[in-house]
Coordinates of C-alpha atoms in Angstrom, one line a residue:
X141 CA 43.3 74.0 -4.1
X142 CA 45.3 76.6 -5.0
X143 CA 46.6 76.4 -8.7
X144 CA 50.3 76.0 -9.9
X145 CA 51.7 79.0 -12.4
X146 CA 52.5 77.1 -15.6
X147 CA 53.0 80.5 -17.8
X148 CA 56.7 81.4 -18.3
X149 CA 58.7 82.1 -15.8
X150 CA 58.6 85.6 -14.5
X151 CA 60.7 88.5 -13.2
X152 CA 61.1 91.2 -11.2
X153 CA 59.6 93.6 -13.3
X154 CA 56.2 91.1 -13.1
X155 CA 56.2 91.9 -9.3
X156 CA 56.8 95.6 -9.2
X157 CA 53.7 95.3 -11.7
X158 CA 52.2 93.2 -9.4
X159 CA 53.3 95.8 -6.2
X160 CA 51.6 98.5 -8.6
X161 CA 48.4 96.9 -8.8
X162 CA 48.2 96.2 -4.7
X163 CA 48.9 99.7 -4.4
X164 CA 46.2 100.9 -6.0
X165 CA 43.8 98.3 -4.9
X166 CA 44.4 99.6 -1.2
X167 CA 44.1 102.9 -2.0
X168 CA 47.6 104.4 -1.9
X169 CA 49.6 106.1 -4.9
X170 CA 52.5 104.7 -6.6
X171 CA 53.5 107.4 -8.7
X172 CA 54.0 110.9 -7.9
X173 CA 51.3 113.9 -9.1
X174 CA 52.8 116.4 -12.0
X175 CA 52.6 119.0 -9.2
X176 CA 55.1 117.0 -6.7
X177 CA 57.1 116.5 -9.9
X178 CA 57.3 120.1 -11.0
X179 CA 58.3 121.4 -7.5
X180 CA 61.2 118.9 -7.4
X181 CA 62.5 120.7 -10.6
X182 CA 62.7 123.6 -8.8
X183 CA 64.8 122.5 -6.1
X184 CA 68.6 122.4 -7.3
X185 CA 70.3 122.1 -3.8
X186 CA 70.5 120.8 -0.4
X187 CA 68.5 123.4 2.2
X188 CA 71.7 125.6 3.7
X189 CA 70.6 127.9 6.9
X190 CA 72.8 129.2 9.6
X191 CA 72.6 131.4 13.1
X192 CA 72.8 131.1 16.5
X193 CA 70.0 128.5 16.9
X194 CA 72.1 126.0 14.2
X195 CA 75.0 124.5 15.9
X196 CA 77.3 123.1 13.9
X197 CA 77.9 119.7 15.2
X198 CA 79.8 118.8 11.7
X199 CA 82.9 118.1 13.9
X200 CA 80.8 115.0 15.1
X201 CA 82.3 111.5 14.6
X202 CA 78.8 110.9 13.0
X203 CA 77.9 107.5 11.3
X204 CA 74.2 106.2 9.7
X205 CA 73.5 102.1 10.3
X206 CA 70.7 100.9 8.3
X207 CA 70.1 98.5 5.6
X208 CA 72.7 97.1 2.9
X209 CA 70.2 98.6 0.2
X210 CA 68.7 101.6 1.9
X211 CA 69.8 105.2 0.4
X212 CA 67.0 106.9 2.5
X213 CA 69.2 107.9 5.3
X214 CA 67.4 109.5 8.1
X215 CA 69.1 109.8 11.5
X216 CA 72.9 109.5 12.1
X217 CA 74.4 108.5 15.9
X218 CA 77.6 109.7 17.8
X219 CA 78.2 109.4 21.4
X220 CA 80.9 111.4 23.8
X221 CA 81.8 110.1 27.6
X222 CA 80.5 112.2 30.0
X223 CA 82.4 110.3 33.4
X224 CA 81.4 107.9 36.2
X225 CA 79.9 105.7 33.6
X226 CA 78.0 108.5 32.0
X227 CA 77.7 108.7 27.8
X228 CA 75.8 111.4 26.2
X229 CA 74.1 110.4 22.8
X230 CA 73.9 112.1 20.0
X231 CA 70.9 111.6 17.8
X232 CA 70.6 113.6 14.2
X233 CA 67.3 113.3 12.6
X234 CA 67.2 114.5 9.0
X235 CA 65.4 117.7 8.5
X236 CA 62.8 117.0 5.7
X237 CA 60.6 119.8 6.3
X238 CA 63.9 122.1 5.1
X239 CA 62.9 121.5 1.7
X240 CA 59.4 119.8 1.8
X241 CA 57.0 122.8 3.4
X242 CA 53.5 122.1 4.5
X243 CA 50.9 122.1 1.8
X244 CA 53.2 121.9 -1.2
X245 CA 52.8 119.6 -4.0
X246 CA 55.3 117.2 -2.5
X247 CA 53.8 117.6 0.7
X248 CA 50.4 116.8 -0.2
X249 CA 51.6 113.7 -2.0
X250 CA 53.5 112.7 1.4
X251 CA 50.3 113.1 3.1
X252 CA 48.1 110.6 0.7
X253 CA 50.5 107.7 1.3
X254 CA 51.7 108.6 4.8
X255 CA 55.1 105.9 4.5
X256 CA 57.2 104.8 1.7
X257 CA 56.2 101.0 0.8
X258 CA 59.5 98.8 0.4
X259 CA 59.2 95.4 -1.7
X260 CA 62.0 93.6 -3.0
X261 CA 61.4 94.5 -6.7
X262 CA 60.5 98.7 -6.3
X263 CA 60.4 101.3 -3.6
X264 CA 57.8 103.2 -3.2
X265 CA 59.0 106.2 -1.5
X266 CA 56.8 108.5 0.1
X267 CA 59.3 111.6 -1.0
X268 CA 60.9 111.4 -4.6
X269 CA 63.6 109.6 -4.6
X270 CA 66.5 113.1 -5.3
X271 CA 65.1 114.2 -2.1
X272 CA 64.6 111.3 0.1
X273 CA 68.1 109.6 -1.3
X274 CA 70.3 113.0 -1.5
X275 CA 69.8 116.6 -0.8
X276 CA 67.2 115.4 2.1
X277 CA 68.9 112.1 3.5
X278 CA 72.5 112.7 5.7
X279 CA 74.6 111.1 3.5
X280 CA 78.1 110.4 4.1
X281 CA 80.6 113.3 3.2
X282 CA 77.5 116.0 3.0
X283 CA 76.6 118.9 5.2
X284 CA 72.9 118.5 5.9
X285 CA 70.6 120.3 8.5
X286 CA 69.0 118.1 11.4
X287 CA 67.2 118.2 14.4
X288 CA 69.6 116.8 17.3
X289 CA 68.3 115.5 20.6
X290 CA 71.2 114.4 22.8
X291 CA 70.7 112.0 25.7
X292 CA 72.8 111.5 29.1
X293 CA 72.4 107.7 29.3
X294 CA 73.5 106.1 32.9
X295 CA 75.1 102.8 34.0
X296 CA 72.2 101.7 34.5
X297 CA 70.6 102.1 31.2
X298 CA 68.0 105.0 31.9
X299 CA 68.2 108.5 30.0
X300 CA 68.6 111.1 33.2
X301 CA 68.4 113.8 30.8
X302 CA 68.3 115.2 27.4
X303 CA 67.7 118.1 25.3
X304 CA 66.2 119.2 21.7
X305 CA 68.1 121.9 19.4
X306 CA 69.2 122.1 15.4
X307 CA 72.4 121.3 14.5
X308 CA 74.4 121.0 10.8
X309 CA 76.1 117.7 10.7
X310 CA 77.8 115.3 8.7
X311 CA 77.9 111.8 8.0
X312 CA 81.5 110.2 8.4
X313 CA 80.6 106.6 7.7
X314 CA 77.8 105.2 6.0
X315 CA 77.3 101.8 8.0
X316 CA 75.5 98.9 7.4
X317 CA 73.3 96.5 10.3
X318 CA 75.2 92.9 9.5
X319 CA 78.5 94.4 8.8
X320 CA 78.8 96.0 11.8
X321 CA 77.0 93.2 14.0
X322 CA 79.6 91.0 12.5
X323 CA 82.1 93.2 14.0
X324 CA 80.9 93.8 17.5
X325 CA 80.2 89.9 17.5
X326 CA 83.4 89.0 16.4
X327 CA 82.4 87.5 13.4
X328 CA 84.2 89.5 10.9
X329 CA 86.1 93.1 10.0
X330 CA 85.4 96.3 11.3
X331 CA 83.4 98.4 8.1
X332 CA 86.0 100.1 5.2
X333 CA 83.9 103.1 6.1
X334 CA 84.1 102.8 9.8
X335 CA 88.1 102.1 9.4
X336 CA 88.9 105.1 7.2
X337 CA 87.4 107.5 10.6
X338 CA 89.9 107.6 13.4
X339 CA 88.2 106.3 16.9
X340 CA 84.6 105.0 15.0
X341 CA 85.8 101.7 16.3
X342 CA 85.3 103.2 19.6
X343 CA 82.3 105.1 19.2
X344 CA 80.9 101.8 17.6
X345 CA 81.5 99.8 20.9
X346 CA 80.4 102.4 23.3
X347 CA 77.1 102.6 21.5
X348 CA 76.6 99.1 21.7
X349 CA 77.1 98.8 25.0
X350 CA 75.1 102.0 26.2
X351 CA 72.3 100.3 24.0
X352 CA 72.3 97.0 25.4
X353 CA 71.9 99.0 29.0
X354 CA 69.2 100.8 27.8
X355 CA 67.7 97.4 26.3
X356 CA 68.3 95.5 28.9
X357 CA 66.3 98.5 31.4
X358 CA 63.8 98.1 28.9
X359 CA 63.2 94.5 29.0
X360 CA 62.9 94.7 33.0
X361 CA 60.4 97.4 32.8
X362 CA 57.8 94.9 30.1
X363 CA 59.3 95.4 26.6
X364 CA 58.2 92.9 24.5
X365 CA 61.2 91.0 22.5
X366 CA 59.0 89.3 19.5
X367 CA 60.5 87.8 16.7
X368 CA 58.0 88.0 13.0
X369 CA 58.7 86.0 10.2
X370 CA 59.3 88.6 7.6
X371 CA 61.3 86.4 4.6
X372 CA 62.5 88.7 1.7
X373 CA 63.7 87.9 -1.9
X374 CA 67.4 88.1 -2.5
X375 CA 67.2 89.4 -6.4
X376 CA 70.4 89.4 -8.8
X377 CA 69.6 91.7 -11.5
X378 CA 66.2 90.6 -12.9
X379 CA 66.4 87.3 -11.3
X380 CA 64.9 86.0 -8.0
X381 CA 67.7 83.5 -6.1
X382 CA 66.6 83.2 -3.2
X383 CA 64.5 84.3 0.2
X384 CA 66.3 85.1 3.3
X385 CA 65.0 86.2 6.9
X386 CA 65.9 89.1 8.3
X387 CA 68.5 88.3 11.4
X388 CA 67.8 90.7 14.4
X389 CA 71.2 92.1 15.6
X390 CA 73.6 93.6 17.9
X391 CA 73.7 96.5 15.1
X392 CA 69.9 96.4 14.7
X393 CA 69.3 96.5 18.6
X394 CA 71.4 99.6 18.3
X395 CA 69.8 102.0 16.7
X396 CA 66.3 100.4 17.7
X397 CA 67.4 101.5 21.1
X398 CA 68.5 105.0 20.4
X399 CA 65.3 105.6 17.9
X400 CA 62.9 104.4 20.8
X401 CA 64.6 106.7 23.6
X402 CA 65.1 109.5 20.9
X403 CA 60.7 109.5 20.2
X404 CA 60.3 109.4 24.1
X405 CA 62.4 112.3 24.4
X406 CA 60.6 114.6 21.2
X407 CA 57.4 113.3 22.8
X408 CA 58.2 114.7 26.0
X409 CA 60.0 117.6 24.6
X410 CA 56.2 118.5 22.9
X411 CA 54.4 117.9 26.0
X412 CA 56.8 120.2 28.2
X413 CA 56.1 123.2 25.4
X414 CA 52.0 122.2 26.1
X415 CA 51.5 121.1 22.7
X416 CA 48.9 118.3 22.0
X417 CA 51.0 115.4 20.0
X418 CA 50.8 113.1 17.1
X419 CA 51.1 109.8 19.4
X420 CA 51.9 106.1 18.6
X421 CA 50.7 104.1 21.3
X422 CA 50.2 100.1 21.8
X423 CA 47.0 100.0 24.0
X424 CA 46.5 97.5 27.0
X425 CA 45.4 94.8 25.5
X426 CA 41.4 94.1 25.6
X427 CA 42.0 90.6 25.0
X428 CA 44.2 90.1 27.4
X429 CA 42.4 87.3 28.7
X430 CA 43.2 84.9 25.4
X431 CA 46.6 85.8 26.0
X432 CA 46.3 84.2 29.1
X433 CA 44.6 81.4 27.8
X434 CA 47.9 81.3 24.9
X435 CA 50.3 81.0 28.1
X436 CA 48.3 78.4 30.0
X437 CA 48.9 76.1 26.8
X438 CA 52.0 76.3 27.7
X439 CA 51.7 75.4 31.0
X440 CA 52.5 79.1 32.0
X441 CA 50.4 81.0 34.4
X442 CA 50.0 85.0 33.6
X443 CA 47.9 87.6 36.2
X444 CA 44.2 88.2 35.1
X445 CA 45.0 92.1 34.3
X446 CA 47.3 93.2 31.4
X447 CA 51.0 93.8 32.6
X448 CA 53.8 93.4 30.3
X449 CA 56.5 92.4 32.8
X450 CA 54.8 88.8 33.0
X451 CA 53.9 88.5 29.5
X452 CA 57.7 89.4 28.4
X453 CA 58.8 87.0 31.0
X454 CA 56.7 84.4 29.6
X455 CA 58.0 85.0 26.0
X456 CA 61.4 85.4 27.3
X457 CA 61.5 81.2 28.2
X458 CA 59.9 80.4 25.6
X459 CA 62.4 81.7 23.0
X460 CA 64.4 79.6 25.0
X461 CA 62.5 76.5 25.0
X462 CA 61.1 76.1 21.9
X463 CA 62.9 78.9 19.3
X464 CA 61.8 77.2 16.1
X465 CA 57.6 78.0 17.1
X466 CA 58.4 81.3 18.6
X467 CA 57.7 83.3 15.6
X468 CA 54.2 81.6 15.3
X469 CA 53.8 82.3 19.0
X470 CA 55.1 86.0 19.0
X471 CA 52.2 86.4 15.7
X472 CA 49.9 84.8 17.7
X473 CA 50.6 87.5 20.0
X474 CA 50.6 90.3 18.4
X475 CA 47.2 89.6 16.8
X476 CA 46.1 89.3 20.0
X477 CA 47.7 92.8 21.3
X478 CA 46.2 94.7 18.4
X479 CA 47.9 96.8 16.1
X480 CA 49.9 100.3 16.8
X481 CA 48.1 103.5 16.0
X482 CA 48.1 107.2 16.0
X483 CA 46.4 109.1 18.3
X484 CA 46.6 112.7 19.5
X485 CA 47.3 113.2 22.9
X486 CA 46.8 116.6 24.8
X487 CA 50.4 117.9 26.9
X488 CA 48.9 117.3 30.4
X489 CA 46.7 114.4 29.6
X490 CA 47.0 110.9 31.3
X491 CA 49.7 108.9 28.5
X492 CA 48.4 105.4 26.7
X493 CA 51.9 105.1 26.3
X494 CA 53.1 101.6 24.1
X495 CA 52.3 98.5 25.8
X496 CA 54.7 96.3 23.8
X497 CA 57.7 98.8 24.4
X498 CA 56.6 99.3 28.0
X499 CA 57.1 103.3 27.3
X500 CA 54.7 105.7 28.1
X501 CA 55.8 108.8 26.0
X502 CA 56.1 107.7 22.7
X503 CA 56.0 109.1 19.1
X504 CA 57.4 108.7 15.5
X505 CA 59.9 111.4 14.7
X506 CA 62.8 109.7 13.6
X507 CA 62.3 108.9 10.0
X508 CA 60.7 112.2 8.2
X509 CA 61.9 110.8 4.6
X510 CA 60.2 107.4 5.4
X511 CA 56.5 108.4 7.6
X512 CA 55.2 111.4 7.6
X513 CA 53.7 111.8 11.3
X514 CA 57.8 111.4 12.1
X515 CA 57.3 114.4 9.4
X516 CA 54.1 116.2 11.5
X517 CA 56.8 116.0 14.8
X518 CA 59.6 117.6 13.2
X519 CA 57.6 120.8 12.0
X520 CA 56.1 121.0 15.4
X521 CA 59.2 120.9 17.3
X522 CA 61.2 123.3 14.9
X523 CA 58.1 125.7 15.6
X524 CA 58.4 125.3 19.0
X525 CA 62.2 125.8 18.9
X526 CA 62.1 128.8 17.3
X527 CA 59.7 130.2 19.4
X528 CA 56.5 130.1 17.7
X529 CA 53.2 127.8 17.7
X530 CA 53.1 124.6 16.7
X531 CA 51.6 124.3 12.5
X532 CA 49.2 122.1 13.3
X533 CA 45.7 122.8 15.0
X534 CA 44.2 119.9 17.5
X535 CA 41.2 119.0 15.1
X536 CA 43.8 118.6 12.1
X537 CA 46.0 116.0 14.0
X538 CA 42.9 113.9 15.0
X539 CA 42.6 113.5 11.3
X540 CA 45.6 113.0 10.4
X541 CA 46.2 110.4 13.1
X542 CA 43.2 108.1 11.6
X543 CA 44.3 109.0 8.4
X544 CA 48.0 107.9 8.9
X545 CA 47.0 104.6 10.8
X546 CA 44.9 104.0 8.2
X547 CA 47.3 104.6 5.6
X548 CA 50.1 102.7 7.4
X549 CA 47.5 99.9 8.1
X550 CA 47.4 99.6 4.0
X551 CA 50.7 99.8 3.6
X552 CA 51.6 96.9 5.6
X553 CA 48.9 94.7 3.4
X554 CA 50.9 95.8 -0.1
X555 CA 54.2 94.7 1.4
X556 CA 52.8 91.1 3.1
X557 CA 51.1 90.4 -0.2
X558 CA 54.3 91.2 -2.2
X559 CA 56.1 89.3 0.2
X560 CA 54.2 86.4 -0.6
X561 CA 54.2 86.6 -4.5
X562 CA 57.9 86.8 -3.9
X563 CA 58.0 83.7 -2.2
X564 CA 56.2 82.2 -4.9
X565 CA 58.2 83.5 -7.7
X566 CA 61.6 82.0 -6.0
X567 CA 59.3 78.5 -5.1
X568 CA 58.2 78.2 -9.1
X569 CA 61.7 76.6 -9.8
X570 CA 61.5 74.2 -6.7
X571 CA 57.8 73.0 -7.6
X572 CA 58.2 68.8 -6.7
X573 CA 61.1 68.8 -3.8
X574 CA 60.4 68.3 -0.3
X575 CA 61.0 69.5 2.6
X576 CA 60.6 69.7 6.6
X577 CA 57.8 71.9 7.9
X578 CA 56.0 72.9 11.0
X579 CA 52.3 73.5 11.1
X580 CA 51.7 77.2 11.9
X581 CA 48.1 77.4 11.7
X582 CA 44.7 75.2 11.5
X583 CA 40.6 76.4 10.7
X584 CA 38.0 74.1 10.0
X585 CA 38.7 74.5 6.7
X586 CA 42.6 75.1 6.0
X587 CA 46.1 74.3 7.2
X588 CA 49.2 76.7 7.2
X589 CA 52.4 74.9 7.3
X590 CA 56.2 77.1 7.5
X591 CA 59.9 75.5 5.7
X592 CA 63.1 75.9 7.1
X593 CA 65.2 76.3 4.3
X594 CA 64.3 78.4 2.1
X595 CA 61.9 79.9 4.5
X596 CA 58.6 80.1 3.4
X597 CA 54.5 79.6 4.5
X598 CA 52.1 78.0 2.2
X599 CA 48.7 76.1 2.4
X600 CA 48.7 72.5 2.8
X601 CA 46.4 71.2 0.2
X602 CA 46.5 67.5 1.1
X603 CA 47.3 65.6 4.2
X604 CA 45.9 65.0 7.5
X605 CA 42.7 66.6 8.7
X606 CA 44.0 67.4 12.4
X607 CA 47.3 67.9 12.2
X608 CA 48.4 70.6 15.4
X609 CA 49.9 74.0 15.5
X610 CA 53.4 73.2 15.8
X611 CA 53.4 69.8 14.4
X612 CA 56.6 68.5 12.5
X613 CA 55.5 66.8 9.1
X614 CA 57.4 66.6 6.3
X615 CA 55.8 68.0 2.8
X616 CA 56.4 68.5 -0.9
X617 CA 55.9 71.7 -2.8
X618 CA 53.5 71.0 -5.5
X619 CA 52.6 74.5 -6.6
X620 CA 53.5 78.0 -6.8
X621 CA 51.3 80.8 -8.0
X622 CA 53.0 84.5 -8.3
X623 CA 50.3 86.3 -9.4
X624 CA 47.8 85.9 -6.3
X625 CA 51.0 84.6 -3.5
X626 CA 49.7 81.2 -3.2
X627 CA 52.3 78.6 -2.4
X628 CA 51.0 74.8 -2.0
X629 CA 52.4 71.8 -0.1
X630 CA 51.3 68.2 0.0
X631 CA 52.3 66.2 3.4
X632 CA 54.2 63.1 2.7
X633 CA 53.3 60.2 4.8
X634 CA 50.3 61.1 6.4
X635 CA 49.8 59.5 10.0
X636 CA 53.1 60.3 10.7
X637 CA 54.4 62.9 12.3
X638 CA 58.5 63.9 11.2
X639 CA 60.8 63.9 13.8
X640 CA 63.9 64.8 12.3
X641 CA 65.8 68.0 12.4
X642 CA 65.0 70.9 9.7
X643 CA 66.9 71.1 6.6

């Protein structure tokens, strides 16, 4: 049995100590060398470069969408109507490697951690924070260099053509995902920011629409729609008050559409100059047969060879049917699919592609401040855009792609384990209520139960020995440890399963 905290209550400073210590345990850096540190003293500006290969797109009506709390702004959107149904996207990616060159101190820091770490209570950025919040990330009212790919998107969702070049732009309106899904939902006010830019309104709902095309085309073609259960802590000052589960979104779906077609585009882009490519790919399932054996518990039937069509159609109903154990059922899946990874592929090879995005050309390259293979792209298409060969050599991307999966692999762990210590911190003050739960997982030996509100997973420490996955009972918190994530839950009135609707 897991055992209750009874030291005083702590903060958020405990769990950035605590996010320090699963840093380090999984082999990533939380601080930054003396040598990243000293180059950043010698940078006192924004990177400023013009010719005839920069276009100056600053004209733009360009906005960012992202987080309420992020100030790592990598790519910006705009969009322009091209006729007959016709919009051509506009898709600015920050250029990093203006001001972080290959092999410098900052650099070589980037490449240890490979992705910035985010927990509630600290960042972990993979850049220092005056390069990956200002003179690197397109913040609103700044000039900032960028690579650009624009994108002719049809009425029928599907990208008929696009193209790769520098640019200088501008941010117009720094946006945020619920704000604006509120808007386009008709839920609440257009954005202050999107307000004070004369026709972002418009460009706002053309977006959306163009991207629920393009989802929509994606969805037919075997994208997988999975929804994870991801609860984060809401902090006021030094105080936790309360977790809260990230909503997916018109606003979200947005720029998840744009991002996806913009890394099938760069991907393609590298493949049509013939060089070999830092990859993320989603392989055909090997276990595809349990996932069969998943769907027949459901009374569904799926074909005895992967094929993502069926499997998404499958998921589709039952996010329908049962939405309150679909984010057990979509983990179930995932674990079952097998994680994403980096691999590098040669131009005129035979694609993986990304089984759970149904794509076939596919790499990171739209958040350089945030991963560094999105990094890797971006140097290899401005080489290639100006001309030149690409910086990196075939033997040093296979290294770097097991080194960055790796890395991002350890990077997810800090953040899940964080995750949970923040639950726990929030659950301290509620040790003794109880609540409605759903069972999301059973061993031989242990029981994982999920609450509705506030949303949170723990171990049930006493109750029934076979309860099943997906089982209403109703439970009582009776401990909460920070320090190792532990949350505990006793089931009230064993033998009897709770029928009532979650609080």
């Amino acid at each position: 049995m897991n055992t209750q905290h009874t030291s005083p209550a702590l903060h958020r400073s405990d769990l950035a100590r605590i996010a320090i210590q699963a840093m380090r345990d999984r082999g990533l850096e939380p601080e930054f060398s003396p040598g990243a540190l000293q180059q950043l003293q010698g940078i006192g500006a924004a990177a400023h470069e013009e010719g005839p290969h920069i276009r100056d797109l600053t004209a733009l009506p360009w906005c960012s969408i992202d987080n309420d709390d992020s100030l790592d702004l990598d790519q910006l959107t705009a969009c322009g109507d091209m006729g007959n149904g016709a919009v051509k996207i506009f898709v600015a990616v920050a250029d990093v490697d203006a001001l972080v060159k290959k092999n410098s101190a900052i650099d070589l820091h980037a490449h240890v951690n490979t992705t910035s770490v985010y927990t509630s209570a600290r960042v972990f950025a993979m850049l220092p924070e005056r390069l990956s919040t200002d003179l690197t990330s397109l913040n609103p009212g700044e000039e900032r260099l960028a690579i650009v790919t624009e994108m002719v998107v049809g009425m029928d969702g599907a990208v008929s053509h696009c193209t790769v070049h520098r640019a200088r732009v501008r941010n117009q309106a720094q946006l945020a995902y619920d704000a604006v899904a509120a808007w386009i939902e008709g839920q609440g006010d257009l954005p202050a920011a999107a307000r004070a830019v004369p026709g972002m309104d418009e460009q706002l709902r053309t977006q959306d629409a163009v991207a629920q095309r393009m989802r929509t085309r994606r969805r037919e073609q075997g994208s997988l729609d999975l929804e994870t259960f991801q609860p984060r802590a809401v902090f006021e000052g030094e105080r936790v008050v309360g977790i809260r589960q990230q909503e997916q979104n018109r606003a979200r779906q947005l720029i998840e559409e744009f991002m996806i077609a913009t890394n099938t585009c760069t991907a393609q882009f590298l493949a049509q100059h013939g060089a070999s490519a830092l990859r993320r790919v989603v392989r055909s399932p090997e276990r595809w047969l349990r996932i069969v054996e998943v769907a027949k518990k459901y009374g569904e039937s799926l074909p005895k060879t992967p094929d993502s069509r069926a499997l998404e159609g499958f998921l589709a109903r039952q996010r329908k049917a049962d939405p309150l154990r679909f984010p057990d059922l979509s983990l179930v899946i995932i674990k079952l699919m097998g994680s994403g990874e980096y691999v590098v592929e040669p131009a005129h090879g035979e694609p993986i592609g990304h089984f759970g995005l149904a794509v076939r050309d596919y790499t990171h390259s739209t958040a350089p401040n945030r991963r560094y293979p999105d990094l890797v792209s971006l140097r290899m298409v401005k080489a290639l855009l100006a001309g030149g060969h690409s910086p990196y050599g075939t033997a040093e991307l296979a290294l770097l792609a097991e080194h960055c999966t790796h890395q991002e692999d350890a990077a997810q762990k800090v953040e899940r384990s964080v995750r949970k210590s923040e639950a726990a911190l929030y659950m301290q003050g509620l040790v003794g209520q109880q609540f409605d739960a759903i069972v999301t997982g059973r061993t031989a030996s242990a029981t994982w139960v999920r609450i509705f509100t506030p949303p949170a997973e723990g171990l049930l420490v006493a109750g029934e020995p076979f309860l099943e996955v997906g089982q209403k009972i109703r439970v009582k918190l009776v401990g909460a440890n920070v320090e190792r994530g532990f949350i505990d839950f006793k089931q009230l009135h064993p033998g009897k399963a709770h029928a009532g609707k979650p609080n």
